[in-house]
Amino acid sequence: VDAIKFQYRNIENAYSDSINEIGDEILFDQIKKNYLSPSELLELTEYANALNMEVGISFFDSHDMRDFGELIGSFDFLKLPSAELMNTELADAMLETGLFVYISTGGHSESELEKIFTRFTGQRWMAMHCVSNYPVSIQNSRLGYLNHMQNKWGMTVGYSSHDENWEVCILAMHQGAEVIERH
């Protein structure tokens, strides 16, 4: 393992009185119990850095990025989750940091991918193929799409694995994935 990635949502904003995501009302007690504040995440980041690991973080809302202020630069990379791929406000906020950004592509059409890829210019990002199921069965991983992405857009690609079987990651590397994110 070369890196670790956290996911952050401001608990006050994301889980207000108007909880509207399926399952949140069931999981909210666990969410509160396991919530890590920005200061706790930054402490864990220092610890991981001491172990020579890179550290990244996913955000689901650009406002949540503000909770870290200038300390957002403590992270080595950011991740734009599949669920927020078309959130241009969040994408732009991530780009403005100057940090490397991984872009998860699960559940989106090629026209949506084209739209977001043209927004990200330069070499400070990488598309991460994924299938947005938890878990993904081995026959549904669509690993051939890695080759398609490389050929169509001439890009370096990664694989965001939601698979039960770690062997799928080896197959993804064989298909050209240069970065593997294992959930």
JSON list of C-alpha atoms in Angstrom, two decimals:
[
{"chain": "A", "resi": 1, "resn": "VAL", "atom": "CA", "xyz": [0.00, 0.00, 0.00]},
{"chain": "A", "resi": 2, "resn": "ASP", "atom": "CA", "xyz": [1.42, 3.34, -1.06]},
{"chain": "A", "resi": 3, "resn": "ALA", "atom": "CA", "xyz": [-1.44, 5.60, -0.03]},
{"chain": "A", "resi": 4, "resn": "ILE", "atom": "CA", "xyz": [-4.58, 5.92, 2.02]},
{"chain": "A", "resi": 5, "resn": "LYS", "atom": "CA", "xyz": [-7.69, 7.90, 1.13]},
{"chain": "A", "resi": 6, "resn": "PHE", "atom": "CA", "xyz": [-10.25, 9.31, 3.51]},
{"chain": "A", "resi": 7, "resn": "GLN", "atom": "CA", "xyz": [-13.79, 10.40, 2.72]},
{"chain": "A", "resi": 8, "resn": "TYR", "atom": "CA", "xyz": [-15.08, 13.49, 4.42]},
{"chain": "A", "resi": 9, "resn": "ARG", "atom": "CA", "xyz": [-18.51, 15.00, 4.87]},
{"chain": "A", "resi": 10, "resn": "ASN", "atom": "CA", "xyz": [-19.24, 17.77, 7.31]},
{"chain": "A", "resi": 11, "resn": "ILE", "atom": "CA", "xyz": [-21.63, 15.90, 9.59]},
{"chain": "A", "resi": 12, "resn": "GLU", "atom": "CA", "xyz": [-23.63, 19.05, 10.40]},
{"chain": "A", "resi": 13, "resn": "ASN", "atom": "CA", "xyz": [-24.25, 19.84, 6.72]},
{"chain": "A", "resi": 14, "resn": "ALA", "atom": "CA", "xyz": [-24.53, 16.38, 5.18]},
{"chain": "A", "resi": 15, "resn": "TYR", "atom": "CA", "xyz": [-26.74, 14.84, 7.83]},
{"chain": "A", "resi": 16, "resn": "SER", "atom": "CA", "xyz": [-29.09, 17.61, 8.87]},
{"chain": "A", "resi": 17, "resn": "ASP", "atom": "CA", "xyz": [-32.70, 17.21, 9.98]},
{"chain": "A", "resi": 18, "resn": "SER", "atom": "CA", "xyz": [-33.63, 16.60, 6.34]},
{"chain": "A", "resi": 19, "resn": "ILE", "atom": "CA", "xyz": [-31.76, 13.28, 5.94]},
{"chain": "A", "resi": 20, "resn": "ASN", "atom": "CA", "xyz": [-32.71, 12.19, 2.45]},
{"chain": "A", "resi": 21, "resn": "GLU", "atom": "CA", "xyz": [-30.26, 9.52, 1.31]},
{"chain": "A", "resi": 22, "resn": "ILE", "atom": "CA", "xyz": [-31.56, 5.99, 1.38]},
{"chain": "A", "resi": 23, "resn": "GLY", "atom": "CA", "xyz": [-30.30, 4.20, 4.46]},
{"chain": "A", "resi": 24, "resn": "ASP", "atom": "CA", "xyz": [-28.95, 7.27, 6.27]},
{"chain": "A", "resi": 25, "resn": "GLU", "atom": "CA", "xyz": [-31.68, 7.12, 8.88]},
{"chain": "A", "resi": 26, "resn": "ILE", "atom": "CA", "xyz": [-30.63, 3.54, 9.64]},
{"chain": "A", "resi": 27, "resn": "LEU", "atom": "CA", "xyz": [-26.89, 4.24, 9.59]},
{"chain": "A", "resi": 28, "resn": "PHE", "atom": "CA", "xyz": [-26.83, 7.67, 11.22]},
{"chain": "A", "resi": 29, "resn": "ASP", "atom": "CA", "xyz": [-25.87, 6.35, 14.67]},
{"chain": "A", "resi": 30, "resn": "GLN", "atom": "CA", "xyz": [-22.90, 4.52, 13.12]},
{"chain": "A", "resi": 31, "resn": "ILE", "atom": "CA", "xyz": [-22.01, 7.59, 11.04]},
{"chain": "A", "resi": 32, "resn": "LYS", "atom": "CA", "xyz": [-21.90, 9.75, 14.20]},
{"chain": "A", "resi": 33, "resn": "LYS", "atom": "CA", "xyz": [-19.95, 7.10, 16.12]},
{"chain": "A", "resi": 34, "resn": "ASN", "atom": "CA", "xyz": [-17.28, 6.79, 13.39]},
{"chain": "A", "resi": 35, "resn": "TYR", "atom": "CA", "xyz": [-17.10, 10.42, 12.28]},
{"chain": "A", "resi": 36, "resn": "LEU", "atom": "CA", "xyz": [-13.61, 11.87, 12.12]},
{"chain": "A", "resi": 37, "resn": "SER", "atom": "CA", "xyz": [-13.22, 15.64, 12.40]},
{"chain": "A", "resi": 38, "resn": "PRO", "atom": "CA", "xyz": [-10.84, 17.60, 10.16]},
{"chain": "A", "resi": 39, "resn": "SER", "atom": "CA", "xyz": [-8.30, 17.81, 13.01]},
{"chain": "A", "resi": 40, "resn": "GLU", "atom": "CA", "xyz": [-8.46, 14.02, 13.52]},
{"chain": "A", "resi": 41, "resn": "LEU", "atom": "CA", "xyz": [-8.05, 13.43, 9.78]},
{"chain": "A", "resi": 42, "resn": "LEU", "atom": "CA", "xyz": [-5.06, 15.77, 9.69]},
{"chain": "A", "resi": 43, "resn": "GLU", "atom": "CA", "xyz": [-3.52, 13.92, 12.66]},
{"chain": "A", "resi": 44, "resn": "LEU", "atom": "CA", "xyz": [-3.97, 10.62, 10.81]},
{"chain": "A", "resi": 45, "resn": "THR", "atom": "CA", "xyz": [-2.46, 12.25, 7.72]},
{"chain": "A", "resi": 46, "resn": "GLU", "atom": "CA", "xyz": [0.68, 13.14, 9.68]},
{"chain": "A", "resi": 47, "resn": "TYR", "atom": "CA", "xyz": [0.88, 9.57, 10.97]},
{"chain": "A", "resi": 48, "resn": "ALA", "atom": "CA", "xyz": [0.52, 8.11, 7.45]},
{"chain": "A", "resi": 49, "resn": "ASN", "atom": "CA", "xyz": [3.15, 10.53, 6.13]},
{"chain": "A", "resi": 50, "resn": "ALA", "atom": "CA", "xyz": [5.51, 9.35, 8.89]},
{"chain": "A", "resi": 51, "resn": "LEU", "atom": "CA", "xyz": [5.02, 5.84, 7.44]},
{"chain": "A", "resi": 52, "resn": "ASN", "atom": "CA", "xyz": [5.97, 7.22, 3.98]},
{"chain": "A", "resi": 53, "resn": "MET", "atom": "CA", "xyz": [2.44, 6.91, 2.69]},
{"chain": "A", "resi": 54, "resn": "GLU", "atom": "CA", "xyz": [0.64, 9.43, 0.52]},
{"chain": "A", "resi": 55, "resn": "VAL", "atom": "CA", "xyz": [-2.72, 10.63, 1.80]},
{"chain": "A", "resi": 56, "resn": "GLY", "atom": "CA", "xyz": [-5.77, 11.78, -0.11]},
{"chain": "A", "resi": 57, "resn": "ILE", "atom": "CA", "xyz": [-9.34, 12.70, 0.60]},
{"chain": "A", "resi": 58, "resn": "SER", "atom": "CA", "xyz": [-12.69, 12.58, -1.18]},
{"chain": "A", "resi": 59, "resn": "PHE", "atom": "CA", "xyz": [-15.20, 15.38, -0.82]},
{"chain": "A", "resi": 60, "resn": "PHE", "atom": "CA", "xyz": [-18.86, 15.33, -1.81]},
{"chain": "A", "resi": 61, "resn": "ASP", "atom": "CA", "xyz": [-19.44, 19.07, -1.46]},
{"chain": "A", "resi": 62, "resn": "SER", "atom": "CA", "xyz": [-17.13, 22.01, -2.14]},
{"chain": "A", "resi": 63, "resn": "HIS", "atom": "CA", "xyz": [-18.23, 23.65, 1.13]},
{"chain": "A", "resi": 64, "resn": "ASP", "atom": "CA", "xyz": [-16.73, 20.72, 3.07]},
{"chain": "A", "resi": 65, "resn": "MET", "atom": "CA", "xyz": [-13.32, 21.50, 1.60]},
{"chain": "A", "resi": 66, "resn": "ARG", "atom": "CA", "xyz": [-13.40, 24.81, 3.50]},
{"chain": "A", "resi": 67, "resn": "ASP", "atom": "CA", "xyz": [-13.34, 22.89, 6.79]},
{"chain": "A", "resi": 68, "resn": "PHE", "atom": "CA", "xyz": [-9.64, 22.27, 6.11]},
{"chain": "A", "resi": 69, "resn": "GLY", "atom": "CA", "xyz": [-8.76, 25.83, 5.06]},
{"chain": "A", "resi": 70, "resn": "GLU", "atom": "CA", "xyz": [-5.17, 26.17, 3.94]},
{"chain": "A", "resi": 71, "resn": "LEU", "atom": "CA", "xyz": [-4.40, 22.80, 5.52]},
{"chain": "A", "resi": 72, "resn": "ILE", "atom": "CA", "xyz": [-6.02, 21.18, 2.46]},
{"chain": "A", "resi": 73, "resn": "GLY", "atom": "CA", "xyz": [-2.44, 21.26, 1.15]},
{"chain": "A", "resi": 74, "resn": "SER", "atom": "CA", "xyz": [-1.58, 18.63, 3.78]},
{"chain": "A", "resi": 75, "resn": "PHE", "atom": "CA", "xyz": [-3.08, 16.07, 1.42]},
{"chain": "A", "resi": 76, "resn": "ASP", "atom": "CA", "xyz": [-1.20, 14.65, -1.54]},
{"chain": "A", "resi": 77, "resn": "PHE", "atom": "CA", "xyz": [-4.28, 14.19, -3.70]},
{"chain": "A", "resi": 78, "resn": "LEU", "atom": "CA", "xyz": [-8.04, 14.63, -3.88]},
{"chain": "A", "resi": 79, "resn": "LYS", "atom": "CA", "xyz": [-10.72, 12.32, -5.25]},
{"chain": "A", "resi": 80, "resn": "LEU", "atom": "CA", "xyz": [-13.87, 13.35, -7.07]},
{"chain": "A", "resi": 81, "resn": "PRO", "atom": "CA", "xyz": [-16.35, 10.56, -6.27]},
{"chain": "A", "resi": 82, "resn": "SER", "atom": "CA", "xyz": [-18.54, 9.07, -9.00]},
{"chain": "A", "resi": 83, "resn": "ALA", "atom": "CA", "xyz": [-21.66, 10.40, -7.30]},
{"chain": "A", "resi": 84, "resn": "GLU", "atom": "CA", "xyz": [-20.30, 13.94, -7.72]},
{"chain": "A", "resi": 85, "resn": "LEU", "atom": "CA", "xyz": [-18.76, 13.63, -11.18]},
{"chain": "A", "resi": 86, "resn": "MET", "atom": "CA", "xyz": [-21.02, 16.27, -12.70]},
{"chain": "A", "resi": 87, "resn": "ASN", "atom": "CA", "xyz": [-20.72, 18.63, -9.71]},
{"chain": "A", "resi": 88, "resn": "THR", "atom": "CA", "xyz": [-18.73, 21.30, -11.54]},
{"chain": "A", "resi": 89, "resn": "GLU", "atom": "CA", "xyz": [-18.52, 23.53, -8.45]},
{"chain": "A", "resi": 90, "resn": "LEU", "atom": "CA", "xyz": [-16.75, 20.72, -6.57]},
{"chain": "A", "resi": 91, "resn": "ALA", "atom": "CA", "xyz": [-14.58, 19.80, -9.58]},
{"chain": "A", "resi": 92, "resn": "ASP", "atom": "CA", "xyz": [-13.49, 23.42, -9.99]},
{"chain": "A", "resi": 93, "resn": "ALA", "atom": "CA", "xyz": [-12.75, 23.76, -6.26]},
{"chain": "A", "resi": 94, "resn": "MET", "atom": "CA", "xyz": [-10.56, 20.66, -6.45]},
{"chain": "A", "resi": 95, "resn": "LEU", "atom": "CA", "xyz": [-8.73, 21.96, -9.51]},
{"chain": "A", "resi": 96, "resn": "GLU", "atom": "CA", "xyz": [-8.05, 25.29, -7.79]},
{"chain": "A", "resi": 97, "resn": "THR", "atom": "CA", "xyz": [-6.07, 23.55, -5.03]},
{"chain": "A", "resi": 98, "resn": "GLY", "atom": "CA", "xyz": [-3.33, 22.49, -7.47]},
{"chain": "A", "resi": 99, "resn": "LEU", "atom": "CA", "xyz": [-3.39, 19.01, -5.92]},
{"chain": "A", "resi": 100, "resn": "PHE", "atom": "CA", "xyz": [-3.56, 15.87, -8.06]},
{"chain": "A", "resi": 101, "resn": "VAL", "atom": "CA", "xyz": [-7.19, 14.78, -8.57]},
{"chain": "A", "resi": 102, "resn": "TYR", "atom": "CA", "xyz": [-8.48, 11.27, -9.18]},
{"chain": "A", "resi": 103, "resn": "ILE", "atom": "CA", "xyz": [-11.82, 11.20, -10.98]},
{"chain": "A", "resi": 104, "resn": "SER", "atom": "CA", "xyz": [-14.10, 8.24, -10.40]},
{"chain": "A", "resi": 105, "resn": "THR", "atom": "CA", "xyz": [-16.23, 7.49, -13.47]},
{"chain": "A", "resi": 106, "resn": "GLY", "atom": "CA", "xyz": [-18.79, 4.94, -12.22]},
{"chain": "A", "resi": 107, "resn": "GLY", "atom": "CA", "xyz": [-22.37, 5.17, -13.44]},
{"chain": "A", "resi": 108, "resn": "HIS", "atom": "CA", "xyz": [-21.84, 7.83, -16.10]},
{"chain": "A", "resi": 109, "resn": "SER", "atom": "CA", "xyz": [-22.31, 7.97, -19.86]},
{"chain": "A", "resi": 110, "resn": "GLU", "atom": "CA", "xyz": [-19.49, 8.69, -22.29]},
{"chain": "A", "resi": 111, "resn": "SER", "atom": "CA", "xyz": [-20.90, 12.14, -23.02]},
{"chain": "A", "resi": 112, "resn": "GLU", "atom": "CA", "xyz": [-20.76, 12.96, -19.28]},
{"chain": "A", "resi": 113, "resn": "LEU", "atom": "CA", "xyz": [-17.20, 11.64, -19.09]},
{"chain": "A", "resi": 114, "resn": "GLU", "atom": "CA", "xyz": [-16.23, 13.72, -22.13]},
{"chain": "A", "resi": 115, "resn": "LYS", "atom": "CA", "xyz": [-17.73, 16.80, -20.50]},
{"chain": "A", "resi": 116, "resn": "ILE", "atom": "CA", "xyz": [-15.77, 16.40, -17.26]},
{"chain": "A", "resi": 117, "resn": "PHE", "atom": "CA", "xyz": [-12.53, 15.33, -18.97]},
{"chain": "A", "resi": 118, "resn": "THR", "atom": "CA", "xyz": [-12.51, 18.53, -21.04]},
{"chain": "A", "resi": 119, "resn": "ARG", "atom": "CA", "xyz": [-12.91, 20.51, -17.79]},
{"chain": "A", "resi": 120, "resn": "PHE", "atom": "CA", "xyz": [-9.75, 18.91, -16.39]},
{"chain": "A", "resi": 121, "resn": "THR", "atom": "CA", "xyz": [-6.80, 20.07, -18.44]},
{"chain": "A", "resi": 122, "resn": "GLY", "atom": "CA", "xyz": [-3.12, 19.39, -17.93]},
{"chain": "A", "resi": 123, "resn": "GLN", "atom": "CA", "xyz": [-1.58, 16.36, -16.28]},
{"chain": "A", "resi": 124, "resn": "ARG", "atom": "CA", "xyz": [-2.74, 16.80, -12.67]},
{"chain": "A", "resi": 125, "resn": "TRP", "atom": "CA", "xyz": [-5.56, 14.24, -12.81]},
{"chain": "A", "resi": 126, "resn": "MET", "atom": "CA", "xyz": [-6.38, 10.63, -13.62]},
{"chain": "A", "resi": 127, "resn": "ALA", "atom": "CA", "xyz": [-9.64, 8.94, -14.52]},
{"chain": "A", "resi": 128, "resn": "MET", "atom": "CA", "xyz": [-10.48, 5.94, -12.36]},
{"chain": "A", "resi": 129, "resn": "HIS", "atom": "CA", "xyz": [-12.74, 3.37, -14.00]},
{"chain": "A", "resi": 130, "resn": "CYS", "atom": "CA", "xyz": [-15.23, 1.84, -11.61]},
{"chain": "A", "resi": 131, "resn": "VAL", "atom": "CA", "xyz": [-18.61, 0.21, -11.47]},
{"chain": "A", "resi": 132, "resn": "SER", "atom": "CA", "xyz": [-20.73, 1.86, -8.79]},
{"chain": "A", "resi": 133, "resn": "ASN", "atom": "CA", "xyz": [-22.05, -1.26, -7.08]},
{"chain": "A", "resi": 134, "resn": "TYR", "atom": "CA", "xyz": [-21.02, -2.46, -3.63]},
{"chain": "A", "resi": 135, "resn": "PRO", "atom": "CA", "xyz": [-19.76, -5.08, -4.09]},
{"chain": "A", "resi": 136, "resn": "VAL", "atom": "CA", "xyz": [-19.22, -5.58, -7.82]},
{"chain": "A", "resi": 137, "resn": "SER", "atom": "CA", "xyz": [-19.44, -9.20, -8.91]},
{"chain": "A", "resi": 138, "resn": "ILE", "atom": "CA", "xyz": [-16.45, -10.34, -10.93]},
{"chain": "A", "resi": 139, "resn": "GLN", "atom": "CA", "xyz": [-18.44, -10.68, -14.16]},
{"chain": "A", "resi": 140, "resn": "ASN", "atom": "CA", "xyz": [-19.64, -7.05, -13.92]},
{"chain": "A", "resi": 141, "resn": "SER", "atom": "CA", "xyz": [-16.32, -5.24, -13.49]},
{"chain": "A", "resi": 142, "resn": "ARG", "atom": "CA", "xyz": [-16.18, -4.16, -17.17]},
{"chain": "A", "resi": 143, "resn": "LEU", "atom": "CA", "xyz": [-12.38, -4.15, -17.19]},
{"chain": "A", "resi": 144, "resn": "GLY", "atom": "CA", "xyz": [-12.31, -3.87, -20.98]},
{"chain": "A", "resi": 145, "resn": "TYR", "atom": "CA", "xyz": [-13.44, -0.28, -20.51]},
{"chain": "A", "resi": 146, "resn": "LEU", "atom": "CA", "xyz": [-9.94, 0.55, -19.25]},
{"chain": "A", "resi": 147, "resn": "ASN", "atom": "CA", "xyz": [-8.58, -0.14, -22.75]},
{"chain": "A", "resi": 148, "resn": "HIS", "atom": "CA", "xyz": [-11.43, 1.84, -24.29]},
{"chain": "A", "resi": 149, "resn": "MET", "atom": "CA", "xyz": [-10.62, 4.87, -22.12]},
{"chain": "A", "resi": 150, "resn": "GLN", "atom": "CA", "xyz": [-6.93, 4.68, -22.97]},
{"chain": "A", "resi": 151, "resn": "ASN", "atom": "CA", "xyz": [-7.63, 4.40, -26.69]},
{"chain": "A", "resi": 152, "resn": "LYS", "atom": "CA", "xyz": [-10.46, 6.91, -26.97]},
{"chain": "A", "resi": 153, "resn": "TRP", "atom": "CA", "xyz": [-8.99, 9.65, -24.79]},
{"chain": "A", "resi": 154, "resn": "GLY", "atom": "CA", "xyz": [-5.28, 8.73, -24.86]},
{"chain": "A", "resi": 155, "resn": "MET", "atom": "CA", "xyz": [-5.07, 8.89, -21.09]},
{"chain": "A", "resi": 156, "resn": "THR", "atom": "CA", "xyz": [-3.46, 7.10, -18.22]},
{"chain": "A", "resi": 157, "resn": "VAL", "atom": "CA", "xyz": [-6.15, 5.30, -16.23]},
{"chain": "A", "resi": 158, "resn": "GLY", "atom": "CA", "xyz": [-6.69, 3.74, -12.84]},
{"chain": "A", "resi": 159, "resn": "TYR", "atom": "CA", "xyz": [-9.21, 1.35, -11.38]},
{"chain": "A", "resi": 160, "resn": "SER", "atom": "CA", "xyz": [-11.41, 2.04, -8.37]},
{"chain": "A", "resi": 161, "resn": "SER", "atom": "CA", "xyz": [-12.23, -1.44, -7.13]},
{"chain": "A", "resi": 162, "resn": "HIS", "atom": "CA", "xyz": [-15.51, -2.09, -5.42]},
{"chain": "A", "resi": 163, "resn": "ASP", "atom": "CA", "xyz": [-14.97, -5.81, -5.97]},
{"chain": "A", "resi": 164, "resn": "GLU", "atom": "CA", "xyz": [-15.14, -8.61, -3.42]},
{"chain": "A", "resi": 165, "resn": "ASN", "atom": "CA", "xyz": [-12.20, -10.39, -5.06]},
{"chain": "A", "resi": 166, "resn": "TRP", "atom": "CA", "xyz": [-8.79, -8.72, -4.95]},
{"chain": "A", "resi": 167, "resn": "GLU", "atom": "CA", "xyz": [-7.76, -10.71, -8.05]},
{"chain": "A", "resi": 168, "resn": "VAL", "atom": "CA", "xyz": [-9.82, -8.29, -10.15]},
{"chain": "A", "resi": 169, "resn": "CYS", "atom": "CA", "xyz": [-7.21, -5.65, -9.32]},
{"chain": "A", "resi": 170, "resn": "ILE", "atom": "CA", "xyz": [-4.48, -7.78, -10.89]},
{"chain": "A", "resi": 171, "resn": "LEU", "atom": "CA", "xyz": [-6.61, -8.13, -14.02]},
{"chain": "A", "resi": 172, "resn": "ALA", "atom": "CA", "xyz": [-7.13, -4.34, -14.04]},
{"chain": "A", "resi": 173, "resn": "MET", "atom": "CA", "xyz": [-3.37, -3.80, -13.90]},
{"chain": "A", "resi": 174, "resn": "HIS", "atom": "CA", "xyz": [-3.00, -6.22, -16.80]},
{"chain": "A", "resi": 175, "resn": "GLN", "atom": "CA", "xyz": [-5.48, -4.03, -18.71]},
{"chain": "A", "resi": 176, "resn": "GLY", "atom": "CA", "xyz": [-3.31, -0.96, -18.09]},
{"chain": "A", "resi": 177, "resn": "ALA", "atom": "CA", "xyz": [-4.54, 0.48, -14.78]},
{"chain": "A", "resi": 178, "resn": "GLU", "atom": "CA", "xyz": [-1.59, 2.34, -13.25]},
{"chain": "A", "resi": 179, "resn": "VAL", "atom": "CA", "xyz": [-3.31, 3.07, -9.94]},
{"chain": "A", "resi": 180, "resn": "ILE", "atom": "CA", "xyz": [-5.58, 0.77, -7.96]},
{"chain": "A", "resi": 181, "resn": "GLU", "atom": "CA", "xyz": [-7.95, 2.08, -5.31]},
{"chain": "A", "resi": 182, "resn": "ARG", "atom": "CA", "xyz": [-9.23, -0.77, -3.20]},
{"chain": "A", "resi": 183, "resn": "HIS", "atom": "CA", "xyz": [-12.41, -0.16, -1.18]}
]
